[in-house]
Structure formats: C-alpha cells, structure tokens
mmCIF file of C-alpha atoms in Angstrom:
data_model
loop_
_atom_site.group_PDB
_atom_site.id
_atom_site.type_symbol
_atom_site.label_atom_id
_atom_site.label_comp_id
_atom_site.label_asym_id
_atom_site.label_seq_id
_atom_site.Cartn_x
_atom_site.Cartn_y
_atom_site.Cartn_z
ATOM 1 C CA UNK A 1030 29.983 -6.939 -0.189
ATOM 2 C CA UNK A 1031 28.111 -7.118 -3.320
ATOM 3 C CA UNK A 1032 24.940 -8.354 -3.237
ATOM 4 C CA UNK A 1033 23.273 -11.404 -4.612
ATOM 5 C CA UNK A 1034 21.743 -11.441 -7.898
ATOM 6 C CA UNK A 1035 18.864 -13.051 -8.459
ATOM 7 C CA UNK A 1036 16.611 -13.703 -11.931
ATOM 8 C CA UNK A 1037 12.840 -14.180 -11.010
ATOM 9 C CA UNK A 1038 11.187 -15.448 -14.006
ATOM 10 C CA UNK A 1039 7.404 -14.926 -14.080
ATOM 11 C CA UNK A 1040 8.627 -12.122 -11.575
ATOM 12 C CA UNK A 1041 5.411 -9.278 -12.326
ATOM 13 C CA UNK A 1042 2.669 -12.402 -11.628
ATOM 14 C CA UNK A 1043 0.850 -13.026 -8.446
ATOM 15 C CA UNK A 1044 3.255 -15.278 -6.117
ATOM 16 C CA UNK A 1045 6.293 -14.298 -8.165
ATOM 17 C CA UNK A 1046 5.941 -10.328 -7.837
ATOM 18 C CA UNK A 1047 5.367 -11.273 -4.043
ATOM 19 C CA UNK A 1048 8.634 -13.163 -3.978
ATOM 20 C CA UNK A 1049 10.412 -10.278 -5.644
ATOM 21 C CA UNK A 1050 9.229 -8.195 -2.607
ATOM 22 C CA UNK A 1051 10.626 -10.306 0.229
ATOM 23 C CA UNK A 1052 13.789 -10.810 -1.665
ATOM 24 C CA UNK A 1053 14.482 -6.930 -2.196
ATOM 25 C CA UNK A 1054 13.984 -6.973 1.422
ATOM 26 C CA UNK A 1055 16.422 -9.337 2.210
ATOM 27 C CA UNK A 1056 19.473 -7.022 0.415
ATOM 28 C CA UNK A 1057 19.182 -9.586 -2.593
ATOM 29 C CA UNK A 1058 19.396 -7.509 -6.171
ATOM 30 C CA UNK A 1059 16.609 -9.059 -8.357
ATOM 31 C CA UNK A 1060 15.891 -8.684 -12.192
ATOM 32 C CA UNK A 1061 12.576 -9.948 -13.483
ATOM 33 C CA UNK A 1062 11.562 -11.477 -16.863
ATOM 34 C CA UNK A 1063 8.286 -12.039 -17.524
ATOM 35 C CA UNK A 1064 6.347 -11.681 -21.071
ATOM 36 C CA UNK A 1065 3.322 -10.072 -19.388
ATOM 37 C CA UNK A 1066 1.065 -12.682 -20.998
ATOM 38 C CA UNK A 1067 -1.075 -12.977 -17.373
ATOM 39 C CA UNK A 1068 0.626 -10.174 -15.857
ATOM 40 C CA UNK A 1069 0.127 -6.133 -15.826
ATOM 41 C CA UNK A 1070 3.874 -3.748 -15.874
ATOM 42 C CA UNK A 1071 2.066 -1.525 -13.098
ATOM 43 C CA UNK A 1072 3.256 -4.563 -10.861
ATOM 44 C CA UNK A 1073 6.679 -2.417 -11.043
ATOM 45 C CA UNK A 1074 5.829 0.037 -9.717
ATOM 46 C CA UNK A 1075 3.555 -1.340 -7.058
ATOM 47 C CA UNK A 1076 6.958 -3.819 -6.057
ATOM 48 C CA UNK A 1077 8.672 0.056 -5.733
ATOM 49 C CA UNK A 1078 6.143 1.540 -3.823
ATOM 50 C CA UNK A 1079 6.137 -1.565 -1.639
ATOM 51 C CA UNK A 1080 10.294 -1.911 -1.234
ATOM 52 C CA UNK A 1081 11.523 2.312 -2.155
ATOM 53 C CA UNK A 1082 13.529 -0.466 -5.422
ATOM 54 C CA UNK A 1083 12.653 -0.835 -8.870
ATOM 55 C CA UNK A 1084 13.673 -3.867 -10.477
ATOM 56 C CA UNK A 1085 15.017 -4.122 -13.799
ATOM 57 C CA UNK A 1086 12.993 -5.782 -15.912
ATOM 58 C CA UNK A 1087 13.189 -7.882 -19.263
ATOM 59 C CA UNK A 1088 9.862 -8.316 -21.211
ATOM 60 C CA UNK A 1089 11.008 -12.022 -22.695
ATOM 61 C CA UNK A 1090 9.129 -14.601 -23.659
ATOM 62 C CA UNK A 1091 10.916 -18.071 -22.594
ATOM 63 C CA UNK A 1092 10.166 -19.483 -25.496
ATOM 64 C CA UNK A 1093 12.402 -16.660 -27.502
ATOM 65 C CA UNK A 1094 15.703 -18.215 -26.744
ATOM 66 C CA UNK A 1095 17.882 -15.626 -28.471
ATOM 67 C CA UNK A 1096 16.636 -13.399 -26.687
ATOM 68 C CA UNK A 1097 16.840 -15.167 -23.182
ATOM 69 C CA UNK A 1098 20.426 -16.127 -24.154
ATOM 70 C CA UNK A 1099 20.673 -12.071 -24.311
ATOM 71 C CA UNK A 1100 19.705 -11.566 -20.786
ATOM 72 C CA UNK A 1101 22.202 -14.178 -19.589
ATOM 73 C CA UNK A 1102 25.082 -12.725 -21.975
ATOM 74 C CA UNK A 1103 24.283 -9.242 -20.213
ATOM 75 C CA UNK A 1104 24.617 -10.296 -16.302
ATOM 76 C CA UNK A 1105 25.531 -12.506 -13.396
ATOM 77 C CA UNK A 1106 22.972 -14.239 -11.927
ATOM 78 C CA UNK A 1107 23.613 -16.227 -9.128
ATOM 79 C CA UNK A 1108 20.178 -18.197 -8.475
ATOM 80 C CA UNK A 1109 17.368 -18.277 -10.942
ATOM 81 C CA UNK A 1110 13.388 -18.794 -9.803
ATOM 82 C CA UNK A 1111 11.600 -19.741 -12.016
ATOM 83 C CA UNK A 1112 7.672 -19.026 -12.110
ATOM 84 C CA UNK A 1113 6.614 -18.341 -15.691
ATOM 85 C CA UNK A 1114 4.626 -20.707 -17.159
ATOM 86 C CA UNK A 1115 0.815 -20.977 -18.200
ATOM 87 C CA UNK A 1116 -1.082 -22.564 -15.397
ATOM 88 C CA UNK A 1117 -4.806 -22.781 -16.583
ATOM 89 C CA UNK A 1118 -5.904 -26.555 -15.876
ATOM 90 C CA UNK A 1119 -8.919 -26.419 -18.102
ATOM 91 C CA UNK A 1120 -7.406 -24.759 -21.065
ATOM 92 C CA UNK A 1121 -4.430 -27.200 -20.623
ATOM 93 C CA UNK A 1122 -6.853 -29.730 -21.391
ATOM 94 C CA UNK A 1123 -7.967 -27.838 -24.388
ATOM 95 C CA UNK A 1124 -4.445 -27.143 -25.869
ATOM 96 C CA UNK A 1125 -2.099 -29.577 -24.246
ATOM 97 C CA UNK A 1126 0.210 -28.175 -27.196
ATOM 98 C CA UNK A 1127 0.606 -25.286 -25.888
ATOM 99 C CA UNK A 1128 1.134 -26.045 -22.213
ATOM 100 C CA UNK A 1129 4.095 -28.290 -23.574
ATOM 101 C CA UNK A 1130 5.220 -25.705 -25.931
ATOM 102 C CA UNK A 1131 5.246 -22.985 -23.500
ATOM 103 C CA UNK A 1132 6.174 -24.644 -20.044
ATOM 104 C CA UNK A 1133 8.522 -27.068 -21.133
ATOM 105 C CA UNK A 1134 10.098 -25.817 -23.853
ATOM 106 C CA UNK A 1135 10.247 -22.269 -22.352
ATOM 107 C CA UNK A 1136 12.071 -23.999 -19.363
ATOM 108 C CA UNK A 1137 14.643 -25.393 -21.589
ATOM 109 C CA UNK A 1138 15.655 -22.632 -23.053
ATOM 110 C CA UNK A 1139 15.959 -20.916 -20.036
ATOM 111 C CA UNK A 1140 18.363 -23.850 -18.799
ATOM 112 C CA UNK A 1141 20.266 -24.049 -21.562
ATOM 113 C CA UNK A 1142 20.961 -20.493 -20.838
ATOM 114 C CA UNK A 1143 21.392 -21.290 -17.648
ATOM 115 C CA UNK A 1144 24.389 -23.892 -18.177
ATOM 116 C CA UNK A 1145 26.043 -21.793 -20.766
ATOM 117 C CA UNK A 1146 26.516 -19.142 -18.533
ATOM 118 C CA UNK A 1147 27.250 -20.924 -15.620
ATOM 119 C CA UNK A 1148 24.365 -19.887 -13.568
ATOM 120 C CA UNK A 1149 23.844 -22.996 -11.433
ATOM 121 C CA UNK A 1150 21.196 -22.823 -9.069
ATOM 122 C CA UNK A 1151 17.224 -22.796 -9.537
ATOM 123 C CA UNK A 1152 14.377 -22.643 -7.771
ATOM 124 C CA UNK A 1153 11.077 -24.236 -9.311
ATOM 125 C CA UNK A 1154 7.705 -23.781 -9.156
ATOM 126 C CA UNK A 1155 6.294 -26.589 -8.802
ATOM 127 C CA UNK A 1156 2.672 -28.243 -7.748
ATOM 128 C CA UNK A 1157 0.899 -30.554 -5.822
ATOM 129 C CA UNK A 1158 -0.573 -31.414 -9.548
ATOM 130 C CA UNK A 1159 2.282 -33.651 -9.956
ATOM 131 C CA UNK A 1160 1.077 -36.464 -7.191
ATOM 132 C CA UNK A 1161 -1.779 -36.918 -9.056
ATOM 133 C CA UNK A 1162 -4.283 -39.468 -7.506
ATOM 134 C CA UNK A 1163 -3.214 -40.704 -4.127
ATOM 135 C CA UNK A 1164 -4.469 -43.570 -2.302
ATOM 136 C CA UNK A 1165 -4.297 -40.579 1.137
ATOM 137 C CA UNK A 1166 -5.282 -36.953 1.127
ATOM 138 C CA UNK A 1167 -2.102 -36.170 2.895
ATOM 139 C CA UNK A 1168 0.787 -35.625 0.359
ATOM 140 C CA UNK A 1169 4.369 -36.857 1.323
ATOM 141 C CA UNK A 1170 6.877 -35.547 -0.760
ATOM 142 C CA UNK A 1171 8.346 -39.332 -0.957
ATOM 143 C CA UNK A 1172 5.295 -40.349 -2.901
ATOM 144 C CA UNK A 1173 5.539 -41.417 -6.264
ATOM 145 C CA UNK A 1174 4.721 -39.317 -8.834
ATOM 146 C CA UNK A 1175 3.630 -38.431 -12.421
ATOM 147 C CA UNK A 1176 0.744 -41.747 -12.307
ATOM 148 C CA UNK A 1177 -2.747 -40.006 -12.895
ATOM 149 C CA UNK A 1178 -2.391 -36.662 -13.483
ATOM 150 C CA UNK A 1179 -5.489 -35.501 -14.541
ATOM 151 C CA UNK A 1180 -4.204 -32.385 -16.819
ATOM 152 C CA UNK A 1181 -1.292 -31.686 -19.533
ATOM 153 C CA UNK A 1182 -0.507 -28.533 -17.172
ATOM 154 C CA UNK A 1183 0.525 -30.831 -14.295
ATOM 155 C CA UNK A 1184 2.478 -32.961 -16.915
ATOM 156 C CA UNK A 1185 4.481 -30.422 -17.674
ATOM 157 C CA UNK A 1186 5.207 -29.497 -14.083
ATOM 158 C CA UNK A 1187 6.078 -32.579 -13.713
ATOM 159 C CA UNK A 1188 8.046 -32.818 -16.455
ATOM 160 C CA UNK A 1189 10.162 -30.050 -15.927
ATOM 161 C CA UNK A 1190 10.570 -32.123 -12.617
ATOM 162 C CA UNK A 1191 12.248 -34.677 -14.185
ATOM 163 C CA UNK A 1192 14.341 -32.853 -16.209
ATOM 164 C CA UNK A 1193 15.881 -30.536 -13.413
ATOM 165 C CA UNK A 1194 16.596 -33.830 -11.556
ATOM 166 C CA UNK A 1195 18.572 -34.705 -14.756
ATOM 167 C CA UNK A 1196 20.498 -31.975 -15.204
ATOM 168 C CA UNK A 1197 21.586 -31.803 -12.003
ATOM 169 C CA UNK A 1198 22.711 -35.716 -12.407
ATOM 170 C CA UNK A 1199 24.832 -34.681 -15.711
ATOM 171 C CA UNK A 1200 26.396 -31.665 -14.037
ATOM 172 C CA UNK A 1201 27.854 -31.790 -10.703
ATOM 173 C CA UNK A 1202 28.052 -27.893 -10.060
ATOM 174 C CA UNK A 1203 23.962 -27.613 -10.796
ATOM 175 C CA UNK A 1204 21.696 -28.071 -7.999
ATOM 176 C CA UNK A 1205 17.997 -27.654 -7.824
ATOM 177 C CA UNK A 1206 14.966 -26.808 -5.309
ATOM 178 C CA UNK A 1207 11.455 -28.076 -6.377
ATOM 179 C CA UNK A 1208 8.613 -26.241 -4.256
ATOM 180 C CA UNK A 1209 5.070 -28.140 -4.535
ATOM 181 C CA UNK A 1210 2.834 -25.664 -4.208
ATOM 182 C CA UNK A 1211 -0.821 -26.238 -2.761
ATOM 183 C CA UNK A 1212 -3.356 -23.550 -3.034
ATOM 184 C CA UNK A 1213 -1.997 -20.122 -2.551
ATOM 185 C CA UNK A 1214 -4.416 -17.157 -1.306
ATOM 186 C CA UNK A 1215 -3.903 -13.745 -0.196
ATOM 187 C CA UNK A 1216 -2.233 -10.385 -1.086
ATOM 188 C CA UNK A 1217 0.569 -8.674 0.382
ATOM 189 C CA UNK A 1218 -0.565 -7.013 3.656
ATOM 190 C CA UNK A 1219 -0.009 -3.452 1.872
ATOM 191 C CA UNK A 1220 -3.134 -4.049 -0.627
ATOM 192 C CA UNK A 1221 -0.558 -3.269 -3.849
ATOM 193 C CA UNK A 1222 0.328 -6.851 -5.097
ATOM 194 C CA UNK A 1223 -2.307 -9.411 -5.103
ATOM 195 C CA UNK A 1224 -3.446 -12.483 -7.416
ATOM 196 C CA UNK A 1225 -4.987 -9.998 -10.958
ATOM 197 C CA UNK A 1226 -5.049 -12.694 -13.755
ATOM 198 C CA UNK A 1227 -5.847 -10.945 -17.172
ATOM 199 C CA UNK A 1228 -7.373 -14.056 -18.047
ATOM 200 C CA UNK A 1229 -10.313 -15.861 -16.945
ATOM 201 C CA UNK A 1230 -9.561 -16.962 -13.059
ATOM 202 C CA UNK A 1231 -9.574 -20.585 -12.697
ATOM 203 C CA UNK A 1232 -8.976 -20.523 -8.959
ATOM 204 C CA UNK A 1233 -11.599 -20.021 -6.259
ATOM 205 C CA UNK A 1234 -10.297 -16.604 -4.694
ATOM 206 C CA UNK A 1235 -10.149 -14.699 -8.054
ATOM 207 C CA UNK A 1236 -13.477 -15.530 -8.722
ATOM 208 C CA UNK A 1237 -14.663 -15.015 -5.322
ATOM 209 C CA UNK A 1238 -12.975 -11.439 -5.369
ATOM 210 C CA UNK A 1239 -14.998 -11.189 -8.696
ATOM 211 C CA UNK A 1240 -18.347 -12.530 -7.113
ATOM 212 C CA UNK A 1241 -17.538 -9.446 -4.722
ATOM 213 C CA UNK A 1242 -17.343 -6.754 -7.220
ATOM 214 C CA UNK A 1243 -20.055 -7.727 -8.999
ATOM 215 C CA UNK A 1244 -18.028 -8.878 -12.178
ATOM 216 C CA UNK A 1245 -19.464 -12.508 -12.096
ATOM 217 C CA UNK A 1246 -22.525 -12.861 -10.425
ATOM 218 C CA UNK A 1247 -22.457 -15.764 -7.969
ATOM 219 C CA UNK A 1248 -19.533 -18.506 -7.652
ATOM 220 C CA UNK A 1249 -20.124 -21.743 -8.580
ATOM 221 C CA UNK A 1250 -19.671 -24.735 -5.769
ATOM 222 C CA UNK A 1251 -18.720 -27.840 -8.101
ATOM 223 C CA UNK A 1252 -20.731 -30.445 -5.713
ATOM 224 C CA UNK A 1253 -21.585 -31.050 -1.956
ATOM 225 C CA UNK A 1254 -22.089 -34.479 -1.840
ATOM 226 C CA UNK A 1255 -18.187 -35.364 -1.195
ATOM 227 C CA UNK A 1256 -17.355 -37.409 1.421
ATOM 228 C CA UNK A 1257 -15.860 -34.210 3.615
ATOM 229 C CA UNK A 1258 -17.069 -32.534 6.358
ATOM 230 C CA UNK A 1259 -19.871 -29.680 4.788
ATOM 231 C CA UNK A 1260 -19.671 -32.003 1.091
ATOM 232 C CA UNK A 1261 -17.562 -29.561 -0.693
ATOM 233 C CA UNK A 1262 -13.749 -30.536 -1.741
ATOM 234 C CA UNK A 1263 -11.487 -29.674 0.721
ATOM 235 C CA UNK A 1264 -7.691 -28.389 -0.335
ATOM 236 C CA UNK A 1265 -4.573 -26.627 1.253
ATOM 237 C CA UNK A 1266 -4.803 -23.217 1.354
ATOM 238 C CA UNK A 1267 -1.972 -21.014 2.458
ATOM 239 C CA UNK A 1268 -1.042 -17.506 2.310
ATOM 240 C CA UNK A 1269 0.977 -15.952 -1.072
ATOM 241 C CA UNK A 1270 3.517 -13.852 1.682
ATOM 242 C CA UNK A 1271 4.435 -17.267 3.436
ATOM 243 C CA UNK A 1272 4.950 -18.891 0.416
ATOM 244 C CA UNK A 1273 7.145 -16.733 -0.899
ATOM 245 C CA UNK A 1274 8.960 -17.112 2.191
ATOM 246 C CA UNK A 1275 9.470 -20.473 2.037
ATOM 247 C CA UNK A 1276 11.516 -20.156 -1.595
ATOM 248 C CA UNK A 1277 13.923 -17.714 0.174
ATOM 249 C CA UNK A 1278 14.463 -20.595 3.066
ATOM 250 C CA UNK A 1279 14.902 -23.021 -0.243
ATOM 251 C CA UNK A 1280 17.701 -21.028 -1.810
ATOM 252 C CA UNK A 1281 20.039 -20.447 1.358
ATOM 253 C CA UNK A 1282 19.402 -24.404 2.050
ATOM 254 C CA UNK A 1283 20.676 -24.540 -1.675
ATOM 255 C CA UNK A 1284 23.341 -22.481 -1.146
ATOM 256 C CA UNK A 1285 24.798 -25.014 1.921
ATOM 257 C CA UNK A 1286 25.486 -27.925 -0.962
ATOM 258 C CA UNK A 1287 22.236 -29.928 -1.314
ATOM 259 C CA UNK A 1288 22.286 -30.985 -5.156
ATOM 260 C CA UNK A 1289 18.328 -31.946 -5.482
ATOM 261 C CA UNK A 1290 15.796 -30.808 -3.012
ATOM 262 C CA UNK A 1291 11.916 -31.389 -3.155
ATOM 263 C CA UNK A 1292 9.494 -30.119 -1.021
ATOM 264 C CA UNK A 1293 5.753 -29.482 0.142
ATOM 265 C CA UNK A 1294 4.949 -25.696 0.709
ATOM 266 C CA UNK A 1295 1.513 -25.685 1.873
ATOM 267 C CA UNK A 1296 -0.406 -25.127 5.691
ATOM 268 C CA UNK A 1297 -0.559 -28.895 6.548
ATOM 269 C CA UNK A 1298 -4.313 -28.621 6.811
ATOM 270 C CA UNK A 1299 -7.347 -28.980 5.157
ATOM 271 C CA UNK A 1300 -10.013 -26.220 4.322
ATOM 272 C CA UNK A 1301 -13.465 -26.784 2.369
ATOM 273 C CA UNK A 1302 -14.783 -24.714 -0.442
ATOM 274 C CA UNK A 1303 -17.978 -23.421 1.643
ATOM 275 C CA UNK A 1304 -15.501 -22.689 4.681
ATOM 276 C CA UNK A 1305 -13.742 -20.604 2.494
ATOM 277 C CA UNK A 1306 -16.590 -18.530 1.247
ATOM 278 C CA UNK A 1307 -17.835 -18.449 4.905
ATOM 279 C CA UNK A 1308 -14.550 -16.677 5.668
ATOM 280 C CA UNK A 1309 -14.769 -13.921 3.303
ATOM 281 C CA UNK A 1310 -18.414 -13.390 4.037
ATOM 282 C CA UNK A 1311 -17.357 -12.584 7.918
ATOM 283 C CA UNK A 1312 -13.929 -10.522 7.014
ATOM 284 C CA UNK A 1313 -15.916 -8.551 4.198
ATOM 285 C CA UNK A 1314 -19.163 -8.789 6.605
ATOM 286 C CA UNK A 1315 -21.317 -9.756 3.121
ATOM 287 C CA UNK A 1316 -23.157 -12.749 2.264
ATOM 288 C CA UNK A 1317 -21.114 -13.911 -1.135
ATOM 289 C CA UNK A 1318 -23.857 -15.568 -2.900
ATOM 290 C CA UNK A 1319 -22.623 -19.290 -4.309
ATOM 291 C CA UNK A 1320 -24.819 -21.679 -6.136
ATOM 292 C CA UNK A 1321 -23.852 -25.589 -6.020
ATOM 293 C CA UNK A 1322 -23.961 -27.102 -9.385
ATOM 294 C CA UNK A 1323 -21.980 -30.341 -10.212
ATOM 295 C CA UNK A 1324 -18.738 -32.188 -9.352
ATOM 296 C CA UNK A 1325 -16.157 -31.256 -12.569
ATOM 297 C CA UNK A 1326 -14.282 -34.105 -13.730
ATOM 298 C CA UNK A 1327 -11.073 -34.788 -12.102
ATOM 299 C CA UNK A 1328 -11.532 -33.258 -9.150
ATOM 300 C CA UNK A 1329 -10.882 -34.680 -5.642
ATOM 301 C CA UNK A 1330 -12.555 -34.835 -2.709
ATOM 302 C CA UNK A 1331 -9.859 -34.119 -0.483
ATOM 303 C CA UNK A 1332 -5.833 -33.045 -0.732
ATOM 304 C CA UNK A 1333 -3.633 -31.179 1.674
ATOM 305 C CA UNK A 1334 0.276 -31.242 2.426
ATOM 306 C CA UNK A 1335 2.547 -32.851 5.269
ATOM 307 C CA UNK A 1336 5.003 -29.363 5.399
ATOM 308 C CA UNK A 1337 6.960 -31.545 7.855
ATOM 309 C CA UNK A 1338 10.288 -32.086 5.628
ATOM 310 C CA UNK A 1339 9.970 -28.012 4.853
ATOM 311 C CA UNK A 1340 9.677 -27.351 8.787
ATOM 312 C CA UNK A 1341 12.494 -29.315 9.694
ATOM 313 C CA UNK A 1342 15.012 -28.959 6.967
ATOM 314 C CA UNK A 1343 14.313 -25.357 6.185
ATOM 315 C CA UNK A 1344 12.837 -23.586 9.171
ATOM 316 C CA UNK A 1345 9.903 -22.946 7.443
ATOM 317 C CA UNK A 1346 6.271 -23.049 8.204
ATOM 318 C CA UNK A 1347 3.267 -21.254 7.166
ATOM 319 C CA UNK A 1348 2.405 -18.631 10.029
ATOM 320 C CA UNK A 1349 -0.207 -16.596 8.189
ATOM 321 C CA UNK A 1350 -4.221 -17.909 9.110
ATOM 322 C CA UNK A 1351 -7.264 -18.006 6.712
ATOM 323 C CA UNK A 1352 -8.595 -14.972 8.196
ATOM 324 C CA UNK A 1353 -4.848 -13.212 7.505
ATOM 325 C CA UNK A 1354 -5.449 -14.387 3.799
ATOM 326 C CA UNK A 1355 -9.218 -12.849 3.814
ATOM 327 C CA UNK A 1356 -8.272 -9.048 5.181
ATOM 328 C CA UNK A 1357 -5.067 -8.728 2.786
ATOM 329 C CA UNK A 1358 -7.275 -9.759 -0.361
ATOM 330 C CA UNK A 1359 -9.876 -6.980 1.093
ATOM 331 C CA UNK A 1360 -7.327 -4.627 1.615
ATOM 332 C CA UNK A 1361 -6.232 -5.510 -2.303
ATOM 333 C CA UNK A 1362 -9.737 -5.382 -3.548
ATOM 334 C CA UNK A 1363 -10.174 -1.842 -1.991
ATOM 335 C CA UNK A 1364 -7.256 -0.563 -3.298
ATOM 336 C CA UNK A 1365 -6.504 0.616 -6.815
ATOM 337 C CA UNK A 1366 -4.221 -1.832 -8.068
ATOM 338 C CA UNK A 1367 -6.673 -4.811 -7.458
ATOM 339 C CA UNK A 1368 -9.248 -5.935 -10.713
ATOM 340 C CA UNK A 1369 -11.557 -2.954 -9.550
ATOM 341 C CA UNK A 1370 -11.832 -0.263 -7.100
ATOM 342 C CA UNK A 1371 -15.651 -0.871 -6.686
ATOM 343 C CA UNK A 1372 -15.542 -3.181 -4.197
ATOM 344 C CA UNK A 1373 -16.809 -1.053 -0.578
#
C-alpha cells in the first residue's frame, strides 16, 4: 500500500520538525518546505538520526509562488500542515506589513497551489491569539473571535482562519483542521529537536534556556501584582511531543469527512510564570536568577484552554507533565544540537 504523503510547511522549526518526527513514525512519507528564515538545515539530519528517514526537503519561501506552484507540479500530496509563518508578537507590532505580507499572503499562495493541484486537506497552525480578550480565562473553542486582538501576528492567524473556513465553503472536496495552540514547551525526549529560534526568543523557555547558559543574564518577570496565585500571569503550557500528536489525531478525524474542524490543543490548566522558573530550577537543580520589572502592554493576567472538544472528538489529550517538559529541554540544552553545549 503506498503510503501517505504529507507536505509539512515550516517543517525544520521547533513544533513542526517535531511533527515531522511522529509522522515518519506513523509510516506517513513527509516532504518539508521551509525557507529557513527561523530555522537551522541541521534539523535534517537531527529528524534522521531521530527516525533512521531523511525527508526531502524544499528551501521555499511561501511568498515565492512560482516556485511553490513547482513543488505542487512535482508531487502528490495528500494533506498539507501548515506551520510557516513569522510569529514574533512584538515585532508584529513593529511591522504589521510584514506579518500580513508573509503569513497571509504566503498562505495564499500556498492554497492556491493547493486547489490547483487538487490537494484538499490542511492542517493549520493556529493560536489562542485569535480569542483575544475574553470576559473568562478558560477558552472555548465556540467563543467568538477576532474582537481585541492585541497584535497584527494574531490578526493574521486569524485571518488565515477565516479564509480556510471560506474556501472550504466555495469548494466542497476541501476540508480544513484549525489547531489553537497555547504555549508549547519542551524538546523531543532524545535531546536532538528542540525550540532554537535564530532570532531573538520572545517566549519564556527560550530565554530561560538562555538565562541557563549564560547568554542573557537573568529573565525578566513582566509584573507580580496580577490577580493570580504568586502575581505573575498564568498561561497553558503543554509539551511540543503532545502537541504534535494532537495534529496527527486532527488529520485522520479529517480524513473520516468533517469539512471544518476547530480546536483547542493545550493542557486544560493553568501554570504561572514564577512556577515555571521554579520548575527548571529543581529539574536543572540551579537557582535561575529572574528579576520582576513591569507588566508589558497587552498582556493578561490569566488564559488557559478547555481541551474537552479535542478529548472527545479526537482521542486526544496532553499526557506529558511540566516536569516531562523541564528534563527534555535539559536533555536538549546538554546536547549539541541545542543554542549551546555549555550548559552542565
């Protein structure tokens, strides 16, 4: 039987390169595409080292579209998932041309591929960015959303949204799955793939594995005086591997009919700033030294998911504990392949 073939866009970056490794697994066949804009090629061989299978791989840039028309004239794909796209909030802000530029025009071109070639099943990348400001911390995937999103890079997740849920109204042989991520942590339990921005991390465990290796000198605590339980903002943390899980559940309940599906991937539960930093202090059994300074605009107190729709449609739930998270990103830090070896 021949197997599945599968286009991972964004495929050599942190939670796509640790898709590509549970979908080799599997007995899928997967090609990657990525530009390498926030991404190293050594991924490739790290993903062969991991699975004894070397994906073939496109450098493209979505935003080419001759030349992502080119990797669609050359194959078959089945299923596309698609997670390149920029992703810093703060430079978002900055150059909101550029988010729009590159995440939703990227992601047209890619569909318009997509459609002329008959490929006609995706699975997005989504966020949690795209409920905005809710009157709960608990996210419902029936929530309205797109009202007071406080950054162009969660427009354009939204967005792209939007559009999916259009095309898939103009075309009945097109069906979707839209994964709202929360706050992924972690490395594959191996220590060869973990979260190794180029650029400057935005999110708290890349700086925290930086803090460790002496590369920044203390982390930064935007504000304690929240209304949570230690003061610091509390989010939904939840391990890279089980995320990556959970798009692999999303494309076999694609593959039984459903036209447009949405849902939560995150751990259900809440986990503060300071608890996090408390946790890699007792895995890597070192003080991380912090510093609070003050609240940044636009963030809130408190946000985590109801995984309840995922659970019972999919069979999926996060399994993987904080403490899980903590060893693999050791385990990555000490390794090689991390940002450093120095970390001991």
């Amino acid at each position: 039987m021949e197997k599945r073939k599968i286009l991972v866009t964004g495929g050599t970056g942190y939670i796509g390169s640790h898709t590509v490794v549970e979908l080799i697994e599997a007995g899928y066949e997967v090609e990657i595409l990525d530009n390498l804009y926030n991404s190293k090629l050594e991924v490739l061989d790290n993903i062969e080292k991991i699975t004894d299978t070397r994906p073939k791989f496109y450098q493209v840039d979505l935003c080419n579209k001759d030349a992502v028309e080119k990797v669609f004239a050359e194959n078959k794909f089945q299923t596309v998932m698609h997670f390149a796209g920029l992703k810093a909030v703060a430079e978002s802000v900055r150059e909101p041309l550029k988010y729009y530029e590159n995440n939703v025009g990227g992601t047209l071109n890619l569909l318009d591929a997509m459609l002329k070639n008959n490929v006609n099943e995706i699975i997005f990348s989504s966020s949690a960015t795209v409920y905005g400001v809710q009157e709960t911390p608990k996210y419902i995937e029936t929530m309205t959303t797109g009202i007071h999103i406080s950054s162009p890079y969660g427009k354009t997740k939204h967005m792209i949204e939007e559009i999916l849920k259009d095309v898939v109204t103009s075309n009945p042989e097109f069906r979707a799955s839209i994964l709202r991520y929360f706050n992924p942590i972690g490395a594959h339990r191996s220590g060869l793939i973990g979260e190794n921005p180029n650029d400057i991390p935005n999110n708290l465990m890349p700086i925290i594995m930086k803090v460790a290796t002496g590369e920044i000198p203390e982390l930064s605590v935007y504000g304690n005086d929240y209304d949570t339980l230690d003061g610091t903002c509390v989010r939904d943390y939840i391990h890279v591997v089980d995320l990556a899980k959970g798009h692999l559940k999303a494309m076999e309940k694609l593959e039984s009919g459903e036209r447009v599906q949405v849902y939560n991937l995150g751990a259900g539960n809440g986990v503060s700033v300071l608890e996090i930093v408390k946790a890699f202090s007792k895995a890597s059994k070192k003080a991380l030294p912090y510093k609070v300074v003050g609240r940044r605009d636009g963030d809130l107190a408190e946000f985590y998911a109801d995984p309840s729709r995922a659970e019972q449609d999919l069979g999926w739930k996060a399994e993987l504990t904080i403490e899980d998270a903590m060893a693999d990103t050791l385990r990555y830090l000490e390794s090689d392949d991390s940002t450093t070896n120095q970390y001991a």
